[in-house]
C-alpha cells in the first residue's frame, strides 16, 4: 500500500515538460521528489508536501523519486473551465484513484478533432513499430530520421509503465523530433489523449498525420519473471490492433547481451511471448545483420518457431551506429548505456530502419 511522508521543499532542482524535480527535507532525511504541476500545483521553496515513498523505499523503477501527492497548505485553483459540463473533456485517466485526471479525449464530442476521428477507419498501411520498453523509443526514432529525415513520427504511449507522459525526460528531449505523443488507456499527459490503443493509432495517423508510429509503454515496466506476468504482453495486443486497423506492424525485438538475467539474454522471453503467443496477426520482426556469430545463431534458433506466423527480415546495419550515437537524447536501458548493451539498441534501430523503408 502507500507509504506516506510529509516534508518541506528545500530546493527546486530542475524541471522539464510537465514535471518538477525537488529536494525535500523529511524526517528520514533529504529526498529527491517529483511533482506534476498539472495535478498538484506549482511547488515553491518552503512548501509542505505530502509524499508517496513506497516504490522509492523498495528500490523500484521510479527513477529514485518520492512522488508528490499534494501541497496541502496551498492547493491549486480550479481549472478555468466550467466543471459542470463536458466542454473541456470528460475522459478520466488513472480512474478512481485520488489523483484521477479529467482530460479532453481526441475523439469525444468537444474535441476539435471529433469529425476527423469519427471518419477514421484505417491506418492506410502505416508502419507501426512496437517495442517492449520505453528505452527503445529514441533508438527507433534515430534510425527513422537517419534514413528518412523528413518523416513524420508519432508516439503512442500505452499504460504498462508510467502513467503520466510528463515523467519521461526522453519525451521532453524528443520534442522536436516527434509530431506528438498520444497517451492511451490509463496513461495521460500526451499531446493527445485516447481511451484505447486503437483510437490512439488512428489519432497518430489522421490527426498527427504520422508516416510512422511507435507504440511502447511509458518508462518502467512490470515483470514477475513468469511467462505471462509482464506488462509487455500488451505488445502482442498492439500488433493485433495495428493489423485490424489496416496498419503494418513492425515488432522491435528485445535483444540483449548486457542483461544479467538469462531470460532476457539473446532474445528476451518478453518478445518471444508477446509476438509468439499473444500476437494473432502477422508482423515483421526485423533482425539486424552483422551480429556476432554466436549471438546471431542463438537469435535465429529462438525466433525459428515464430516464422510460421511472422516475417523475419534481415536488416543491414550500415550507418545505424552513427544514427545511434547522434541520438538527440541519451540512450539508456535499465542503467546500461549504448556500448554496455549495444545489441539492444541496434535491434531497436533495425526495426526503425525497416519501418522507414515502408514509408
Coordinates of C-alpha atoms in Angstrom, one line a residue, residues 61-300:
X61 CA 11.7 1.9 -11.0
X62 CA 10.6 5.4 -10.1
X63 CA 13.9 7.0 -11.1
X64 CA 14.8 7.3 -7.5
X65 CA 12.0 9.7 -6.7
X66 CA 9.4 10.2 -4.0
X67 CA 6.2 11.4 -5.6
X68 CA 4.4 14.5 -4.5
X69 CA 0.8 13.7 -3.8
X70 CA -0.3 17.2 -2.6
X71 CA 0.7 20.7 -1.5
X72 CA -1.8 20.6 1.4
X73 CA -1.3 24.2 2.6
X74 CA -1.6 25.8 -0.9
X75 CA -3.9 23.9 -3.1
X76 CA -4.1 24.9 -6.8
X77 CA -7.0 26.8 -8.1
X78 CA -9.8 25.0 -10.0
X79 CA -9.3 24.9 -13.8
X80 CA -10.8 27.9 -15.6
X81 CA -13.4 25.8 -17.4
X82 CA -16.9 25.1 -16.2
X83 CA -16.6 21.8 -14.2
X84 CA -20.2 21.1 -14.7
X85 CA -20.0 20.4 -18.4
X86 CA -18.1 18.2 -20.8
X87 CA -16.9 21.1 -22.9
X88 CA -13.3 20.6 -21.8
X89 CA -13.4 16.9 -21.9
X90 CA -14.6 14.0 -19.7
X91 CA -12.0 11.3 -20.3
X92 CA -11.0 10.2 -16.8
X93 CA -7.4 8.8 -16.6
X94 CA -6.0 6.9 -13.6
X95 CA -9.6 6.3 -12.8
X96 CA -10.9 6.2 -9.2
X97 CA -7.5 6.9 -7.8
X98 CA -7.1 10.1 -5.6
X99 CA -5.3 11.8 -8.4
X100 CA -7.6 10.9 -11.3
X101 CA -7.2 13.4 -14.1
X102 CA -10.0 14.6 -16.4
X103 CA -8.8 15.1 -19.9
X104 CA -10.2 16.0 -23.3
X105 CA -10.2 12.9 -25.5
X106 CA -9.2 13.2 -29.1
X107 CA -12.4 11.7 -30.3
X108 CA -15.0 12.9 -27.8
X109 CA -17.7 15.4 -28.7
X110 CA -15.9 18.5 -27.6
X111 CA -12.7 17.7 -29.4
X112 CA -11.7 19.8 -32.4
X113 CA -10.7 16.5 -34.0
X114 CA -14.0 14.9 -33.5
X115 CA -15.0 14.9 -37.2
X116 CA -11.7 13.5 -38.3
X117 CA -11.7 10.8 -35.7
X118 CA -15.4 9.8 -36.4
X119 CA -14.5 9.3 -40.0
X120 CA -11.2 7.4 -39.4
X121 CA -11.4 3.7 -40.0
X122 CA -8.0 2.7 -41.3
X123 CA -4.3 3.3 -40.8
X124 CA -3.8 3.2 -44.5
X125 CA -0.9 0.8 -44.4
X126 CA 1.1 3.0 -42.0
X127 CA 4.1 1.1 -40.5
X128 CA 3.9 0.9 -36.7
X129 CA 6.8 -0.2 -34.6
X130 CA 6.0 -1.9 -31.3
X131 CA 8.6 -2.0 -28.6
X132 CA 8.7 -3.7 -25.2
X133 CA 10.5 -0.9 -23.3
X134 CA 10.3 2.9 -23.4
X135 CA 14.1 3.0 -23.8
X136 CA 13.8 1.6 -27.3
X137 CA 11.9 4.8 -28.5
X138 CA 14.9 7.1 -29.1
X139 CA 16.8 4.4 -31.0
X140 CA 13.9 3.7 -33.2
X141 CA 13.3 7.4 -33.8
X142 CA 17.0 8.0 -34.5
X143 CA 17.1 5.3 -37.2
X144 CA 13.9 6.5 -38.9
X145 CA 15.2 10.1 -39.0
X146 CA 18.6 8.9 -40.2
X147 CA 17.1 7.1 -43.2
X148 CA 14.1 9.4 -43.8
X149 CA 14.9 12.8 -42.4
X150 CA 11.5 14.3 -43.5
X151 CA 9.4 11.5 -42.0
X152 CA 6.7 12.5 -39.5
X153 CA 6.9 10.2 -36.4
X154 CA 4.2 9.9 -33.7
X155 CA 4.5 8.0 -30.4
X156 CA 1.5 6.1 -28.9
X157 CA 2.2 5.5 -25.2
X158 CA 0.4 2.7 -23.5
X159 CA -0.2 2.4 -19.8
X160 CA 2.1 -0.6 -18.9
X161 CA 4.7 1.7 -17.3
X162 CA 4.5 5.3 -16.1
X163 CA 1.0 6.7 -16.5
X164 CA 2.0 10.4 -16.8
X165 CA 3.9 11.1 -20.0
X166 CA 5.4 14.0 -18.0
X167 CA 7.7 11.5 -16.2
X168 CA 9.7 10.9 -19.3
X169 CA 12.7 13.1 -19.9
X170 CA 13.2 11.2 -23.1
X171 CA 9.9 12.6 -24.5
X172 CA 11.0 16.1 -23.4
X173 CA 14.2 15.7 -25.3
X174 CA 12.5 14.2 -28.4
X175 CA 10.0 17.1 -28.6
X176 CA 11.4 18.5 -31.9
X177 CA 11.6 15.0 -33.4
X178 CA 8.1 13.8 -32.8
X179 CA 4.8 15.1 -34.3
X180 CA 3.3 14.4 -30.9
X181 CA 2.5 11.8 -28.2
X182 CA -0.8 10.1 -27.8
X183 CA -1.4 8.7 -24.3
X184 CA -3.8 5.8 -24.2
X185 CA -5.7 3.7 -21.7
X186 CA -4.9 5.0 -18.2
X187 CA -1.8 6.9 -19.4
X188 CA -2.2 10.7 -19.7
X189 CA -0.4 13.9 -20.3
X190 CA 0.3 13.4 -24.0
X191 CA -0.3 16.0 -26.7
X192 CA -3.5 14.0 -27.4
X193 CA -5.5 11.7 -25.2
X194 CA -7.1 8.5 -26.3
X195 CA -9.1 5.9 -24.4
X196 CA -7.7 2.8 -26.3
X197 CA -4.7 1.9 -28.4
X198 CA -7.0 1.6 -31.4
X199 CA -8.1 5.3 -31.1
X200 CA -4.5 6.3 -30.3
X201 CA -3.3 4.7 -33.5
X202 CA -6.0 6.4 -35.6
X203 CA -5.2 9.7 -34.0
X204 CA -1.5 9.3 -34.8
X205 CA -2.3 8.7 -38.4
X206 CA -5.2 11.1 -39.0
X207 CA -4.6 13.9 -36.5
X208 CA -0.8 14.0 -36.2
X209 CA -0.5 12.9 -39.9
X210 CA 2.3 10.4 -39.0
X211 CA 4.2 8.5 -41.6
X212 CA 5.3 6.0 -39.0
X213 CA 4.3 5.5 -35.4
X214 CA 6.0 3.9 -32.4
X215 CA 3.9 2.1 -29.7
X216 CA 5.5 1.4 -26.4
X217 CA 4.7 1.7 -22.7
X218 CA 5.9 4.6 -20.6
X219 CA 9.1 4.5 -18.6
X220 CA 9.3 1.5 -16.3
X221 CA 7.5 -1.8 -16.8
X222 CA 6.2 -4.6 -14.6
X223 CA 7.7 -8.1 -14.7
X224 CA 7.4 -11.0 -12.4
X225 CA 9.8 -13.5 -14.1
X226 CA 6.9 -15.7 -15.2
X227 CA 5.8 -16.5 -18.7
X228 CA 2.7 -14.3 -18.7
X229 CA 3.4 -11.9 -15.8
X230 CA 4.8 -8.8 -17.5
X231 CA 3.3 -5.7 -18.9
X232 CA 4.9 -6.2 -22.3
X233 CA 2.3 -8.8 -23.2
X234 CA 0.4 -5.7 -24.5
X235 CA 2.8 -5.7 -27.4
X236 CA 1.0 -8.7 -28.9
X237 CA -2.3 -7.0 -28.4
X238 CA -0.9 -3.9 -30.1
X239 CA 0.1 -6.0 -33.1
X240 CA -3.5 -7.3 -33.3
X241 CA -4.8 -3.7 -33.2
X242 CA -2.4 -2.5 -35.8
X243 CA -3.3 -5.3 -38.2
X244 CA -7.0 -5.0 -37.6
X245 CA -6.9 -1.3 -38.4
X246 CA -5.0 -1.9 -41.7
X247 CA -1.5 -0.9 -40.5
X248 CA 1.8 -2.7 -40.9
X249 CA 3.1 -4.0 -37.6
X250 CA 6.8 -4.0 -37.2
X251 CA 8.0 -5.7 -34.0
X252 CA 11.2 -4.4 -32.3
X253 CA 12.9 -7.4 -30.8
X254 CA 14.2 -7.1 -27.3
X255 CA 17.7 -8.5 -27.7
X256 CA 20.4 -8.2 -25.1
X257 CA 24.0 -9.2 -24.3
X258 CA 24.2 -6.9 -21.3
X259 CA 21.3 -8.1 -19.2
X260 CA 22.4 -10.3 -16.4
X261 CA 19.1 -12.3 -16.3
X262 CA 19.2 -15.4 -18.5
X263 CA 15.5 -14.9 -19.5
X264 CA 16.4 -11.6 -21.2
X265 CA 19.7 -12.6 -22.9
X266 CA 19.7 -13.2 -26.6
X267 CA 16.0 -12.7 -27.5
X268 CA 14.1 -11.8 -24.3
X269 CA 11.2 -14.1 -23.3
X270 CA 9.1 -10.9 -23.4
X271 CA 9.5 -10.7 -27.2
X272 CA 9.0 -14.5 -27.7
X273 CA 5.8 -14.5 -25.6
X274 CA 4.3 -11.3 -26.9
X275 CA 5.0 -11.9 -30.6
X276 CA 4.9 -15.7 -30.5
X277 CA 1.8 -16.3 -28.2
X278 CA -0.2 -13.1 -27.9
X279 CA 0.0 -11.6 -31.4
X280 CA -2.5 -13.4 -33.6
X281 CA -1.8 -11.4 -36.8
X282 CA 1.4 -11.5 -38.7
X283 CA 4.1 -8.8 -38.2
X284 CA 7.6 -8.1 -39.5
X285 CA 10.2 -8.8 -36.8
X286 CA 13.4 -7.3 -38.2
X287 CA 16.7 -8.9 -37.3
X288 CA 19.9 -6.8 -37.5
X289 CA 22.6 -8.2 -39.8
X290 CA 26.2 -8.3 -38.7
X291 CA 25.8 -9.6 -35.1
X292 CA 28.5 -11.7 -33.5
X293 CA 28.1 -15.2 -35.0
X294 CA 27.3 -16.9 -31.7
X295 CA 24.6 -14.3 -30.8
X296 CA 23.2 -14.4 -34.3
X297 CA 22.9 -18.2 -34.1
X298 CA 21.2 -18.0 -30.8
X299 CA 18.7 -15.4 -32.1
X300 CA 17.9 -17.5 -35.2

